[in-house]
Structures are given as structure tokens and as C-alpha cells.
JSON list of C-alpha atoms in Angstrom, two decimals:
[
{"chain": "A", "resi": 1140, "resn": "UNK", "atom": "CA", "xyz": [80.87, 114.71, 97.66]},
{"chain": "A", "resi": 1141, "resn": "UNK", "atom": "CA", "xyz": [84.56, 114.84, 96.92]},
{"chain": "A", "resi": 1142, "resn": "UNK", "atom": "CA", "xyz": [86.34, 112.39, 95.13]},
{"chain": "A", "resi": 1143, "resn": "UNK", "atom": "CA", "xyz": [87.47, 111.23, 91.78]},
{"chain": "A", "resi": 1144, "resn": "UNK", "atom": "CA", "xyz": [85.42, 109.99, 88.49]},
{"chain": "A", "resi": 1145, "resn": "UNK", "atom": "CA", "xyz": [86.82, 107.86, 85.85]},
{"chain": "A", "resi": 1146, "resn": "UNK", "atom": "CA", "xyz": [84.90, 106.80, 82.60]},
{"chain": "A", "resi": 1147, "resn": "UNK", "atom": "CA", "xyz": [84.19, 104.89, 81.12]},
{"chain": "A", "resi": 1148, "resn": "UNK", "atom": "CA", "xyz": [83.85, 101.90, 83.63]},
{"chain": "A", "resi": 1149, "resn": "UNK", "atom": "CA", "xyz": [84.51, 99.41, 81.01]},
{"chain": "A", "resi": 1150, "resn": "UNK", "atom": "CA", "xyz": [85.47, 99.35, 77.60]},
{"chain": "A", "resi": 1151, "resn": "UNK", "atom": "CA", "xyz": [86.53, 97.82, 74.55]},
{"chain": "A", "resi": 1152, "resn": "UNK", "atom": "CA", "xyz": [88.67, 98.00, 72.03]},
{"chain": "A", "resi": 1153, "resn": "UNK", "atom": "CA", "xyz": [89.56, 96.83, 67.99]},
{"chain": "A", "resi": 1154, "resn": "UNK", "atom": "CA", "xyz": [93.46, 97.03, 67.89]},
{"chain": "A", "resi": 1155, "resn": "UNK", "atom": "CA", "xyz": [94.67, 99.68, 66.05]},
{"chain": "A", "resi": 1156, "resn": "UNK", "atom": "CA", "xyz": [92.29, 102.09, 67.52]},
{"chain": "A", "resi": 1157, "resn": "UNK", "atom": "CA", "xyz": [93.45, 104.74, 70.68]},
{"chain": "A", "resi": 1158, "resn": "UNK", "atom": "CA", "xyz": [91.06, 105.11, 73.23]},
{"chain": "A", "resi": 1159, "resn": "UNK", "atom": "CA", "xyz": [91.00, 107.81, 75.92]},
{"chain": "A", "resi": 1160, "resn": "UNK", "atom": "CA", "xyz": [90.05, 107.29, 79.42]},
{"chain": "A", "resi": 1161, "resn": "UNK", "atom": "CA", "xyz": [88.51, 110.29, 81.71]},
{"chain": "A", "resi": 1162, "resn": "UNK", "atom": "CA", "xyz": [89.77, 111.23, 85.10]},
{"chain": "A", "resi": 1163, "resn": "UNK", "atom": "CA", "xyz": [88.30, 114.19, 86.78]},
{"chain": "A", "resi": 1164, "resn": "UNK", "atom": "CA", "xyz": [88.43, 114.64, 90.48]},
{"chain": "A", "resi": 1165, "resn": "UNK", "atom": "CA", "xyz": [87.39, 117.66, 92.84]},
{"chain": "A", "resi": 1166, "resn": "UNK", "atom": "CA", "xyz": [89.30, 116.90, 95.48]},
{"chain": "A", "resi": 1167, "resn": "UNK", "atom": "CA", "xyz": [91.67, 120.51, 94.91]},
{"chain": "A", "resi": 1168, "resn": "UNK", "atom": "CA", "xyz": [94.72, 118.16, 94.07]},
{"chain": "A", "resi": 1169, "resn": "UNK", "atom": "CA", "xyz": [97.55, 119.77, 92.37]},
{"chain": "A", "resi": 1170, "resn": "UNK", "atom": "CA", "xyz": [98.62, 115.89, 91.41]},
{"chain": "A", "resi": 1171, "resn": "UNK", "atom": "CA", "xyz": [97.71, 113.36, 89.30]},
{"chain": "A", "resi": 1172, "resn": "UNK", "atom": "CA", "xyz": [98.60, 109.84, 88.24]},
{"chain": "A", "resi": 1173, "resn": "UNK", "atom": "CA", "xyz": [97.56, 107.04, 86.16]},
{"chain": "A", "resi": 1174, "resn": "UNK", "atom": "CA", "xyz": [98.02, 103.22, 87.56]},
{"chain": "A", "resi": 1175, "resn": "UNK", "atom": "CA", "xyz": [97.98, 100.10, 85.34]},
{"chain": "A", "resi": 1176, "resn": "UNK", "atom": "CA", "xyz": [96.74, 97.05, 87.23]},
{"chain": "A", "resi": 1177, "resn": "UNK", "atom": "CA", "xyz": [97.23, 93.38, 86.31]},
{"chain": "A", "resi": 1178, "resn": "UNK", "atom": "CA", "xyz": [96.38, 90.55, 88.20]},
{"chain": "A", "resi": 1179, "resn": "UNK", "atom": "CA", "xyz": [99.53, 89.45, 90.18]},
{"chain": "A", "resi": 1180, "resn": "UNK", "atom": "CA", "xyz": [101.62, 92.00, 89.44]},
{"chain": "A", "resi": 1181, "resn": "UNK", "atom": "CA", "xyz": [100.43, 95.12, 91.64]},
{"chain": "A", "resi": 1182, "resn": "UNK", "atom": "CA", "xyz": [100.26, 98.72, 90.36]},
{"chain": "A", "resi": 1183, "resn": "UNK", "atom": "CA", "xyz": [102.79, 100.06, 88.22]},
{"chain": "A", "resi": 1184, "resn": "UNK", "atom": "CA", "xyz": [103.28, 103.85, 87.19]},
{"chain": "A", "resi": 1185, "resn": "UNK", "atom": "CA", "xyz": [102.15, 105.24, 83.56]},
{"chain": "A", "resi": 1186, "resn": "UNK", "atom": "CA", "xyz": [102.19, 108.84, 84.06]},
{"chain": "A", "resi": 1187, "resn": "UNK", "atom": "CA", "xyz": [101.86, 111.41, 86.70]},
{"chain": "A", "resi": 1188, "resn": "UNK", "atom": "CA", "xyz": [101.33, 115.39, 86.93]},
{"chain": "A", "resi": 1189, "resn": "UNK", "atom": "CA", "xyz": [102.21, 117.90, 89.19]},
{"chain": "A", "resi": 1190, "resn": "UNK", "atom": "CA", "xyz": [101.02, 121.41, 87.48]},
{"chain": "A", "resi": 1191, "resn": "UNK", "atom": "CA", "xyz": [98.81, 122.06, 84.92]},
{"chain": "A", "resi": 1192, "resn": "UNK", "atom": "CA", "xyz": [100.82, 121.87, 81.39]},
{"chain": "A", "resi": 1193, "resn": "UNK", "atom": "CA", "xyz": [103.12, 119.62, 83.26]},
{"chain": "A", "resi": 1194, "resn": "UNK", "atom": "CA", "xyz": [103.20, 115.18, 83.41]},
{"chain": "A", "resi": 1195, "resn": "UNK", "atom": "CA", "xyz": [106.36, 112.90, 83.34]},
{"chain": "A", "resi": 1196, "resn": "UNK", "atom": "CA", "xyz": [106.53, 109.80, 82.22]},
{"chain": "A", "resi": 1197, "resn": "UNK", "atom": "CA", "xyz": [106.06, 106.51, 85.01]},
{"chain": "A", "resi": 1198, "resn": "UNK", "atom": "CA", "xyz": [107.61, 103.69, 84.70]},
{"chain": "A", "resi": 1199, "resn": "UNK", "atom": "CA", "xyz": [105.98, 101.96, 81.65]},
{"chain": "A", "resi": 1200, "resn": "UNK", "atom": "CA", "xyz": [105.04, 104.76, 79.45]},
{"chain": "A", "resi": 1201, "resn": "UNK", "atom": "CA", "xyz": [105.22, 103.71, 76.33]},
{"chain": "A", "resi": 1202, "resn": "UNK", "atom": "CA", "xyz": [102.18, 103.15, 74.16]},
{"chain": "A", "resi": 1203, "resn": "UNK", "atom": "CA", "xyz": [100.02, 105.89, 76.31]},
{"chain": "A", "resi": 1204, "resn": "UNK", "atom": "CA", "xyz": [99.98, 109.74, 76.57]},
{"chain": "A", "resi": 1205, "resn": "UNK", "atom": "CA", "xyz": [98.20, 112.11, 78.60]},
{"chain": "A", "resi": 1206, "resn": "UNK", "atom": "CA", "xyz": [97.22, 115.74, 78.71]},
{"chain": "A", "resi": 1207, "resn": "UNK", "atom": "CA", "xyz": [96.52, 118.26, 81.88]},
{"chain": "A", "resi": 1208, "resn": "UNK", "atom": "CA", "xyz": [94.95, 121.51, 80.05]},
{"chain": "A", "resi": 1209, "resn": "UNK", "atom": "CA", "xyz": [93.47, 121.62, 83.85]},
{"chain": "A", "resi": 1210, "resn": "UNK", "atom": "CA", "xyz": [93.57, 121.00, 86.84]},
{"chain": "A", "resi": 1211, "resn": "UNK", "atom": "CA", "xyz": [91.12, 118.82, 87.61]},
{"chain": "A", "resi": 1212, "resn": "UNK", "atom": "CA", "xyz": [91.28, 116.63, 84.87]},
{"chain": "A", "resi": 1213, "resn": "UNK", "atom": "CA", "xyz": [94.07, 114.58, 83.79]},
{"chain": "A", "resi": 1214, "resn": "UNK", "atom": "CA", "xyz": [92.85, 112.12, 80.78]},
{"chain": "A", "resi": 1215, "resn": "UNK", "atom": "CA", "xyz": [94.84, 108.85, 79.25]},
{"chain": "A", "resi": 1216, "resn": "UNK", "atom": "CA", "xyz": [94.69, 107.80, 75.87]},
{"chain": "A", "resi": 1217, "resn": "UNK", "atom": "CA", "xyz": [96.04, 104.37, 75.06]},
{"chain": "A", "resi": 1218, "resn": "UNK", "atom": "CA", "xyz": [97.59, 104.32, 71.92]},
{"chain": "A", "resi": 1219, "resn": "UNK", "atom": "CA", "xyz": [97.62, 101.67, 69.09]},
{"chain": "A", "resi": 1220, "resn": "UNK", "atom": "CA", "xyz": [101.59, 101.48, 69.69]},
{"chain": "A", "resi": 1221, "resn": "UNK", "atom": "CA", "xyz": [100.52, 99.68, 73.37]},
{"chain": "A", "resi": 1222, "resn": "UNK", "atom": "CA", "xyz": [101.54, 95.91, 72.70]},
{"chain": "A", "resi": 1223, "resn": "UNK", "atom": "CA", "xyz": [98.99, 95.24, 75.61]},
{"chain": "A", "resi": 1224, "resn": "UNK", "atom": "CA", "xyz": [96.58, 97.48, 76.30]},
{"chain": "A", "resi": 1225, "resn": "UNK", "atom": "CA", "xyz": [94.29, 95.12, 78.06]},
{"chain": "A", "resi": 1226, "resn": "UNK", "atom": "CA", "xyz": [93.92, 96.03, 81.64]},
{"chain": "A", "resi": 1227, "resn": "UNK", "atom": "CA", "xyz": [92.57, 97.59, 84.51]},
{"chain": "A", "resi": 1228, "resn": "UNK", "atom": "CA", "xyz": [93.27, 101.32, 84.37]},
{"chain": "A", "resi": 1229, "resn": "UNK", "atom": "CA", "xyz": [93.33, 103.57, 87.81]},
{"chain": "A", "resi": 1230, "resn": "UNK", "atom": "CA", "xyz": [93.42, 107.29, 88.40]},
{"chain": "A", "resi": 1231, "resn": "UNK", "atom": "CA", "xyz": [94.88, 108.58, 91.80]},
{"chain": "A", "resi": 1232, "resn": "UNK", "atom": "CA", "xyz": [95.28, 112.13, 92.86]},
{"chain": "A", "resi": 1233, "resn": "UNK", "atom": "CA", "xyz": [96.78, 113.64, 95.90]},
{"chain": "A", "resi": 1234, "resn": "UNK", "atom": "CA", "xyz": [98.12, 116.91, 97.50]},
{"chain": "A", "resi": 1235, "resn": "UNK", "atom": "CA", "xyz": [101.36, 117.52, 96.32]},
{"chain": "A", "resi": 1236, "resn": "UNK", "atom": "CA", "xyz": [104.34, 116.59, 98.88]},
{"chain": "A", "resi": 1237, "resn": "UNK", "atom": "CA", "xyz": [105.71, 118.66, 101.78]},
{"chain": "A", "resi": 1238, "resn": "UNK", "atom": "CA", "xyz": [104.88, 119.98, 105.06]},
{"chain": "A", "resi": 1239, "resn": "UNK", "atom": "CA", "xyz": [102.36, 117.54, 106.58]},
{"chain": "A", "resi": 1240, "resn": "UNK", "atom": "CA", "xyz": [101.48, 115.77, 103.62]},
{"chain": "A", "resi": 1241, "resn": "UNK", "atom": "CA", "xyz": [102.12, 111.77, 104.19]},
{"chain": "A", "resi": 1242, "resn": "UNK", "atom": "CA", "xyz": [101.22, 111.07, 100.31]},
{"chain": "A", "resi": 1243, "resn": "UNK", "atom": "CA", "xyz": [98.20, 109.42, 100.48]},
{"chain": "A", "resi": 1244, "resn": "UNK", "atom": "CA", "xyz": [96.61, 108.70, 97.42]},
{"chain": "A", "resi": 1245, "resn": "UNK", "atom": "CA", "xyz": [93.14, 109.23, 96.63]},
{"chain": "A", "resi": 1246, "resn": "UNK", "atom": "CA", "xyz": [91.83, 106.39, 93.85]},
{"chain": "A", "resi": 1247, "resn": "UNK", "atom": "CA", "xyz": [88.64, 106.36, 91.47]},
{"chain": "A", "resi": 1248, "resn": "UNK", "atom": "CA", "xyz": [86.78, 103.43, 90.71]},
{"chain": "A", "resi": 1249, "resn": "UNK", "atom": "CA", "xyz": [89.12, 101.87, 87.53]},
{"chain": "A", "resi": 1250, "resn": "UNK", "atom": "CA", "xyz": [88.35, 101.25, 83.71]},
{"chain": "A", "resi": 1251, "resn": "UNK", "atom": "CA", "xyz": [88.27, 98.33, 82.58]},
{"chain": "A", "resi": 1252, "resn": "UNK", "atom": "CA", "xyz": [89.88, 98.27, 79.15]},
{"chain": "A", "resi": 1253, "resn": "UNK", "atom": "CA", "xyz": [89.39, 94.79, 76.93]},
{"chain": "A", "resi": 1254, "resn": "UNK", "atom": "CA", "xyz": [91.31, 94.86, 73.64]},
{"chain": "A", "resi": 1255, "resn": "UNK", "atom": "CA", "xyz": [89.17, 92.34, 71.02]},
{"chain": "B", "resi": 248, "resn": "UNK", "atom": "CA", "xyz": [115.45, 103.35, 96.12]},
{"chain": "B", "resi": 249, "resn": "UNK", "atom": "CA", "xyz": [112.13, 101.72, 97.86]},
{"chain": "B", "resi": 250, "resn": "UNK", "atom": "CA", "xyz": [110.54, 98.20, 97.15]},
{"chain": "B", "resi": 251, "resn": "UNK", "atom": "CA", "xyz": [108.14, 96.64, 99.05]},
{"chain": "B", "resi": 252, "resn": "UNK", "atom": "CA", "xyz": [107.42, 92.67, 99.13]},
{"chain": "B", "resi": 253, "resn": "UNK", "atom": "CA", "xyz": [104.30, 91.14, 100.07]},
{"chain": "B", "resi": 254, "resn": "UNK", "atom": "CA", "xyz": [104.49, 87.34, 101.44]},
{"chain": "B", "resi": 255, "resn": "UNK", "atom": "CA", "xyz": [101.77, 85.44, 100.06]},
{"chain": "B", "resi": 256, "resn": "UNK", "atom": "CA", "xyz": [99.34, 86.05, 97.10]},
{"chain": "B", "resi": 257, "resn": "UNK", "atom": "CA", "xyz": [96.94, 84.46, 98.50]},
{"chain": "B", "resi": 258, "resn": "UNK", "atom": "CA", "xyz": [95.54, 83.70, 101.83]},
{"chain": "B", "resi": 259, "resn": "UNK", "atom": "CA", "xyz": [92.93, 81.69, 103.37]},
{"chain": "B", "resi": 260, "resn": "UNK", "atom": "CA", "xyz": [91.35, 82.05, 106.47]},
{"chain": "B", "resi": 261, "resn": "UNK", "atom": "CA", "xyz": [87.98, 81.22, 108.16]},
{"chain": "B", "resi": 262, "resn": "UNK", "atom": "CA", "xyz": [85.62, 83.22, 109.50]},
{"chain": "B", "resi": 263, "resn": "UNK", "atom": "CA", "xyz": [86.23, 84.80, 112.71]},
{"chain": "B", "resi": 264, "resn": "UNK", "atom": "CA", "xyz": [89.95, 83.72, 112.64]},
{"chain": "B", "resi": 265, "resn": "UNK", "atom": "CA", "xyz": [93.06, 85.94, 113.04]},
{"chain": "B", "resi": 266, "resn": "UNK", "atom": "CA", "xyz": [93.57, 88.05, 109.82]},
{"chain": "B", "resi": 267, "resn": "UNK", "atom": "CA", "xyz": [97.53, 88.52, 109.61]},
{"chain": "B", "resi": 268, "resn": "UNK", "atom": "CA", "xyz": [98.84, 90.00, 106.02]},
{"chain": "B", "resi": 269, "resn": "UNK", "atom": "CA", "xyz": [102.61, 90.57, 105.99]},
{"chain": "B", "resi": 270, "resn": "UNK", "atom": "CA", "xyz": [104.55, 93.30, 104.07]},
{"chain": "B", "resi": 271, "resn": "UNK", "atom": "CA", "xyz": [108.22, 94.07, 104.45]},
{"chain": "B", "resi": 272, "resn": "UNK", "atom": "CA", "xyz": [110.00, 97.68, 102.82]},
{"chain": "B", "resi": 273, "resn": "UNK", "atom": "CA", "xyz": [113.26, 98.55, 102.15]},
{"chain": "B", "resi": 274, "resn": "UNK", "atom": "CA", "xyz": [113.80, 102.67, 102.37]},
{"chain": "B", "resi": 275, "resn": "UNK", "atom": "CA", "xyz": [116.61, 104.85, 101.61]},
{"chain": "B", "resi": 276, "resn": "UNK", "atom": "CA", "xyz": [114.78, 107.10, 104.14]},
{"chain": "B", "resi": 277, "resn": "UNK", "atom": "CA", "xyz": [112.26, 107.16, 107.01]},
{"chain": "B", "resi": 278, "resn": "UNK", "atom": "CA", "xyz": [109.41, 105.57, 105.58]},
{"chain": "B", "resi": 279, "resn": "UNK", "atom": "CA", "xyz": [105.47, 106.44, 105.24]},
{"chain": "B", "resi": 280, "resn": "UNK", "atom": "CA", "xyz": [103.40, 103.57, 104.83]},
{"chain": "B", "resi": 281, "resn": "UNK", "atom": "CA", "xyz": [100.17, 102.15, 103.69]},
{"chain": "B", "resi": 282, "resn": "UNK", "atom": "CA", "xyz": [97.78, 99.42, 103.23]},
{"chain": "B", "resi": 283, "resn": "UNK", "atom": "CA", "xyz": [94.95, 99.71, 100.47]},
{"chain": "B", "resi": 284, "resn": "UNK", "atom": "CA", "xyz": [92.23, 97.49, 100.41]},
{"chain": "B", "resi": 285, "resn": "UNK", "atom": "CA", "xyz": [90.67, 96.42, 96.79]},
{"chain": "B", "resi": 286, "resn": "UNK", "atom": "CA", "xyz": [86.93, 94.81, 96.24]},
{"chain": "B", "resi": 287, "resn": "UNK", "atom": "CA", "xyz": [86.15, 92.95, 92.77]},
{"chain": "B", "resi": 288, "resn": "UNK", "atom": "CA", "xyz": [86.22, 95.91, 89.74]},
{"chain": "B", "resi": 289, "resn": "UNK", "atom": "CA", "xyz": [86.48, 98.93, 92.50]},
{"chain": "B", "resi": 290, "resn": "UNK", "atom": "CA", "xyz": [89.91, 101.55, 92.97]},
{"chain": "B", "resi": 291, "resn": "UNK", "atom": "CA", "xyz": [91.57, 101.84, 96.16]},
{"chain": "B", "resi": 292, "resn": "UNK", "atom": "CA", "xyz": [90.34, 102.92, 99.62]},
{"chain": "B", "resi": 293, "resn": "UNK", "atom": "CA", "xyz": [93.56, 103.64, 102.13]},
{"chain": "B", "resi": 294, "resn": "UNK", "atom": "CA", "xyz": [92.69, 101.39, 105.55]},
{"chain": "B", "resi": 295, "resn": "UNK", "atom": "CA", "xyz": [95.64, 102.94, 107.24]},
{"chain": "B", "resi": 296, "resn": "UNK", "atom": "CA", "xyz": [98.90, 104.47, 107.06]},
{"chain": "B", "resi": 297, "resn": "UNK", "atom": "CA", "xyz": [101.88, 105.00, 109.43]},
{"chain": "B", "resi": 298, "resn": "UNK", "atom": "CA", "xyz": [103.62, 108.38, 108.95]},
{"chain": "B", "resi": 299, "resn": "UNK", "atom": "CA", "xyz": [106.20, 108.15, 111.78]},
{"chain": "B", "resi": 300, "resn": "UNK", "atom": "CA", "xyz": [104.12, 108.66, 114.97]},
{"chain": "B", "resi": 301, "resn": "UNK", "atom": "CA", "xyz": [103.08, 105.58, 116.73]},
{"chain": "B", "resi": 302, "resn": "UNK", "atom": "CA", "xyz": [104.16, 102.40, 115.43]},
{"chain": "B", "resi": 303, "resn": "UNK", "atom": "CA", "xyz": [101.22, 101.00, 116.00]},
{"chain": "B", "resi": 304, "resn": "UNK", "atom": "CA", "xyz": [98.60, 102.04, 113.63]},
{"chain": "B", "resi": 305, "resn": "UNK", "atom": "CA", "xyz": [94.46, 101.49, 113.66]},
{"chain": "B", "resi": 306, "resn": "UNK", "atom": "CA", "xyz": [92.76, 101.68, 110.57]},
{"chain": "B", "resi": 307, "resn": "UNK", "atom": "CA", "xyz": [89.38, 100.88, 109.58]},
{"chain": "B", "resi": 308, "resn": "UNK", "atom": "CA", "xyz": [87.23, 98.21, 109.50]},
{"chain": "B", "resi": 309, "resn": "UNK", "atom": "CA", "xyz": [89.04, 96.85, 112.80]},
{"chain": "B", "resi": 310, "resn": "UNK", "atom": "CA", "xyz": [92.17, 96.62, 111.14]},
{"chain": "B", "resi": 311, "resn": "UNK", "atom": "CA", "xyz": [96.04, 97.75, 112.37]},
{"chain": "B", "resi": 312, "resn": "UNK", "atom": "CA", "xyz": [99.06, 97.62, 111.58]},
{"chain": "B", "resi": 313, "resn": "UNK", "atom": "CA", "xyz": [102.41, 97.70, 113.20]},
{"chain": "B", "resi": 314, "resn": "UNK", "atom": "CA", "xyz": [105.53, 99.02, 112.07]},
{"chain": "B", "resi": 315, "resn": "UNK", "atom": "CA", "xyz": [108.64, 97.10, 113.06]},
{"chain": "B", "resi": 316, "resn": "UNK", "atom": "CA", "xyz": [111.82, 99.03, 112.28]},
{"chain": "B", "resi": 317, "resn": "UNK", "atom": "CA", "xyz": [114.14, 96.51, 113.21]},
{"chain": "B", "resi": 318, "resn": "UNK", "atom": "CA", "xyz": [112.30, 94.15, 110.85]},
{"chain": "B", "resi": 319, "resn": "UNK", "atom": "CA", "xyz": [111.64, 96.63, 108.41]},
{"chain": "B", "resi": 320, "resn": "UNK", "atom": "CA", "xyz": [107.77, 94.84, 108.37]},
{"chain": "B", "resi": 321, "resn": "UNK", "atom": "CA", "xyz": [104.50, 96.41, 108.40]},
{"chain": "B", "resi": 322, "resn": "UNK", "atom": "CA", "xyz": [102.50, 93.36, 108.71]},
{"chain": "B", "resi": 323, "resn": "UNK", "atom": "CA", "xyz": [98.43, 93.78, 108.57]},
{"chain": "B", "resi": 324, "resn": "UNK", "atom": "CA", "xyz": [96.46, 92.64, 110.97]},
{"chain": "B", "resi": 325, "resn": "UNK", "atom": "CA", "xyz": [92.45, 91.66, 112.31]},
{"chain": "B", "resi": 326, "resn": "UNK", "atom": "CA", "xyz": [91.56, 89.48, 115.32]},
{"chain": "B", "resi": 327, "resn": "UNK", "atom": "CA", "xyz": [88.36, 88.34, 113.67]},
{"chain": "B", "resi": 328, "resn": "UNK", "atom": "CA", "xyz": [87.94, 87.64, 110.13]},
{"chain": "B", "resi": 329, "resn": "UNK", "atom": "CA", "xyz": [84.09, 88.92, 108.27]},
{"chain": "B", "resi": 330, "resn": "UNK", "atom": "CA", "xyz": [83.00, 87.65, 105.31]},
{"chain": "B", "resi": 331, "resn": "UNK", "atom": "CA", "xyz": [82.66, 91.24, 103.82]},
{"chain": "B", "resi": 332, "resn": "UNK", "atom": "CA", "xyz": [86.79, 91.44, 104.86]},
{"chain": "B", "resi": 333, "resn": "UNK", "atom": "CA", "xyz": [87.27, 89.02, 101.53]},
{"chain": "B", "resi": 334, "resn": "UNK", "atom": "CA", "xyz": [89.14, 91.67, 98.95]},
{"chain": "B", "resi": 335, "resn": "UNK", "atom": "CA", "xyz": [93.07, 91.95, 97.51]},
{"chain": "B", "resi": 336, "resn": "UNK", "atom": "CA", "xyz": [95.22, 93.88, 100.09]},
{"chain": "B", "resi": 337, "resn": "UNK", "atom": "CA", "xyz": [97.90, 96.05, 99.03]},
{"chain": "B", "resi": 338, "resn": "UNK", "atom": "CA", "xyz": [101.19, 97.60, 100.65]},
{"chain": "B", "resi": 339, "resn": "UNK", "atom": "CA", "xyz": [102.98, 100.64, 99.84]},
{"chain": "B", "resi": 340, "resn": "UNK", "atom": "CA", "xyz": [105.80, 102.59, 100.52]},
{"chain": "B", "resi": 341, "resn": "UNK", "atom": "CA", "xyz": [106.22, 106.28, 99.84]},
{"chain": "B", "resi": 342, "resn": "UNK", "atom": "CA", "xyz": [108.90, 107.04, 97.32]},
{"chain": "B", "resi": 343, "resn": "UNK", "atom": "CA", "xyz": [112.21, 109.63, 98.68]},
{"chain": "B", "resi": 344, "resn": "UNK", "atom": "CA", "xyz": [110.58, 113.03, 97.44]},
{"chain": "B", "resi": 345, "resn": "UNK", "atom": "CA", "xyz": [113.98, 114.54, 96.87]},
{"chain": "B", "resi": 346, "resn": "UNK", "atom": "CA", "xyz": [114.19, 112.07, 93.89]},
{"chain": "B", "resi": 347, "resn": "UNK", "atom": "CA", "xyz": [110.84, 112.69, 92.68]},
{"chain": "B", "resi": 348, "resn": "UNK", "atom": "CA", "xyz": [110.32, 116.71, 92.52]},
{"chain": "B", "resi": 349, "resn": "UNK", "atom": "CA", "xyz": [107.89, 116.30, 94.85]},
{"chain": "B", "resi": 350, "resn": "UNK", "atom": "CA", "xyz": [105.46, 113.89, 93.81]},
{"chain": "B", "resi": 351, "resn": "UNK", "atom": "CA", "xyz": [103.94, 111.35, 96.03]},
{"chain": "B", "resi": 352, "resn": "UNK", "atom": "CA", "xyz": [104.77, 108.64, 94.32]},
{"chain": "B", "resi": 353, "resn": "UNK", "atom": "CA", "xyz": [104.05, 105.05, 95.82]},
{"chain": "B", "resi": 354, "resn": "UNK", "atom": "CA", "xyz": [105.82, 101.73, 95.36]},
{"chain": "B", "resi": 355, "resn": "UNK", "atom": "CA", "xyz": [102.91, 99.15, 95.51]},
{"chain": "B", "resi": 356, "resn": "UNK", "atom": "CA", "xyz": [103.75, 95.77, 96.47]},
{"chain": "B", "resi": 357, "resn": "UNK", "atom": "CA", "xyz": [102.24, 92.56, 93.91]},
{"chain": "B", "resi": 358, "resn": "UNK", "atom": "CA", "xyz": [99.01, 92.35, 96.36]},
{"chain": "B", "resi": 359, "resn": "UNK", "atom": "CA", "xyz": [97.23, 89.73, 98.68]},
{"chain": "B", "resi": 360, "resn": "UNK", "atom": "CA", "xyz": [94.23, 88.14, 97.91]},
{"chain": "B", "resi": 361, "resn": "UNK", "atom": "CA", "xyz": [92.39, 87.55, 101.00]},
{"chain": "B", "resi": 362, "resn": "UNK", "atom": "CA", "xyz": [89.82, 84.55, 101.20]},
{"chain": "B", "resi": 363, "resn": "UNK", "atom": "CA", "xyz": [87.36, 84.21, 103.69]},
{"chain": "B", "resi": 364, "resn": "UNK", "atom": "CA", "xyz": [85.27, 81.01, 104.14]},
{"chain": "B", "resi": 365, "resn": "UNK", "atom": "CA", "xyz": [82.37, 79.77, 106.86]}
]
């Protein structure tokens, strides 16, 4: 079946230590993204890739990097620098925009990430 | 720019009862639309979208959706509430593509936490 895989499903954390999180999807999406959820506050935008070799920054960044060496996977690391790491982490993918494409997102199932 | 606002964090209704979630967009251009439904510790799953055709949109799971131009609303709706409908609701709102080189980037709104009781 098609679809997207994140791991691991929950996790945790000693501050000061970075921590990647999988996402790897084969779906055939050129895009990517990385959602942070928190409760009450909806999904905001860490990072998101077109291309392979290619990711801009969402709109809270800071404190995480990414990679895209291809295309079908698209892995987070939360860095030490993140004041506030702890949260629910979600991987999307979709085809990229134009022609027909309404920009539906496809989701995985989250990581949980609990700093101690 | 886009924003969407969800009335209502949570709601409250009994089994069996009218489901109605609302959702209101603002759009710099025509907009494409979406409701995601969350369970407890799972991602997404898309119950419906409106991309400019009808304005009145089925999803599943009985669900629809109407889109309301004039009121710039695309509320949520289910006659009959089910137990297994109990899960956090989002909106969403397709950002202008010319501004994002093409990626289909979403605006969610803050969510709504939908309770279902007996």
C-alpha cells in the first residue's frame, strides 16, 4: 500500500541531545514537509521540499534541520538549539502544484517527541 | 496572504445530533479548501475538500461541507453524530502558489475538538 512512514512513533529525549525523525513515503511525491503540532495551536510549518537537494525553511525553523539526499525520504533532526522540542511531529507529502493538483496533503502517523 | 479561523475549540454534541463545525478563510485568491480529521496519537486523513466545482462538497464518513463565498465560511457538517465521529477537526486553506514556488503549502486553522456523548 501507498502511503507515508514516520519513526519512531514515540520518543524521548535528554536535552542537549539532537534526535532525528524518519519520513519515508512511496506515494511518487516530488514534495515534502514537516508539521509541528501542539495542542491548541494547530499545525505550523518547519520545513518543506520540493526537489531532491532542495528544502526551505517554514515558518518556525529554528532549532531543526533537514536533509532530502532522495526523494522519498525527507528526515528531521531536532537540534539541542530547539528551546522546545517537545511535541507532536508530522510528515506530509504531496504532488507538487499545478495543473489539476488541488494540494492535498498526504500525512503519516506523527512522532511523538518528549524532551526529559 | 491566507488565514483561516476556526469558531470553537471545543464542541459537544450528543449522539445522533446535528454535527455543525464552522471555519471561515480569508484568500488573496480563489480558494481550495479542506477539512482533516485527527484521532488520539494518529496524522491526518483529508474528509473533503472543495477545489472550485460545486460548493457543496461530500466527504466521507457522511460528512459535507459547503462553501459560502459571500461569507467566506466553509462550515462542516453531519446530520447524525457516531460515537466513532469523536476526533479534533481541522480547516485549511491552500496558500497563493505564485508566492510559494509552487509548493502546496496549507494554512491550518487552531483545530476543533469534537465530543460525542450517549
Amino acid at each position: 500500500d501507498g502511503g507515508i512512514t514516520q519513526s519512531p512513533k514515540y520518543l524521548f529525549r535528554k536535552e542537549g541531545q539532537n534526535v532525528t525523525l524518519s519520513c519515508e513515503q512511496n506515494l511518487n511525491h516530488d514534495a515534502m514537509y514537516w508539521y509541528r503540532q501542539d495542542p491548541g495551536q494547530g499545525l505550523r510549518l518547519i520545513y518543506y521540499s520540493q526537489i531532491v537537494n532542495d528544502f526551505q525553511k517554514g515558518d518556525i525553523a529554528e532549532g531543526y534541520s533537514v536533509s532530502r539526499e532522495k526523494k522519498e525520504s525527507f528526515p528531521l533532526t531536532v537540534t539541542s538549539a530547539q528551546k522546545n522540542p517537545t511535541a507532536f511531529y508530522l510528515c506530509a507529502s504531496s504532488m507538487v502544484a499545478g495543473g489539476t493538483n488541488t494540494g492535498e496533503l498526504f500525512f503519516g502517523e506523527g512522532s511523538r517527541l518528549t524532551v526529559l | 496572504a491566507q488565514s483561516v479561523t476556526q469558531l470553537g475549540s471545543h464542541v459537544s454534541v450528543s449522539e445522533g445530533a446535528l454535527v455543525l463545525l464552522r471555519c471561515n478563510y480569508s484568500s488573496s485568491v480563489p480558494p481550495y479548501l479542506f477539512w482533516y480529521v485527527q484521532y488520539p496519537n494518529q496524522g491526518l486523513q483529508l474528509l473533503l475538500k472543495y477545489t472550485s466545482a460545486a460548493t457543496l462538497v461530500k466527504g466521507i464518513n457522511g460528512f459535507e461541507a459547503e462553501f459560502k463565498k459571500s461569507e467566506t465560511s466553509f462550515h462542516l457538517t453531519k446530520p447524525s453524530a457516531h460515537m466513532s465521529d469523536a476526533a479534533e477537526y481541522f480547516c485549511a486553506v491552500r496558500g497563493d502558489v505564485r508566492f510559494s514556488g509552487g509548493y502546496n503549502k496549507l494554512i491550518f486553522g487552531a483545530g476543533t475538538r469534537l465530543a460525542v456523548h450517549p
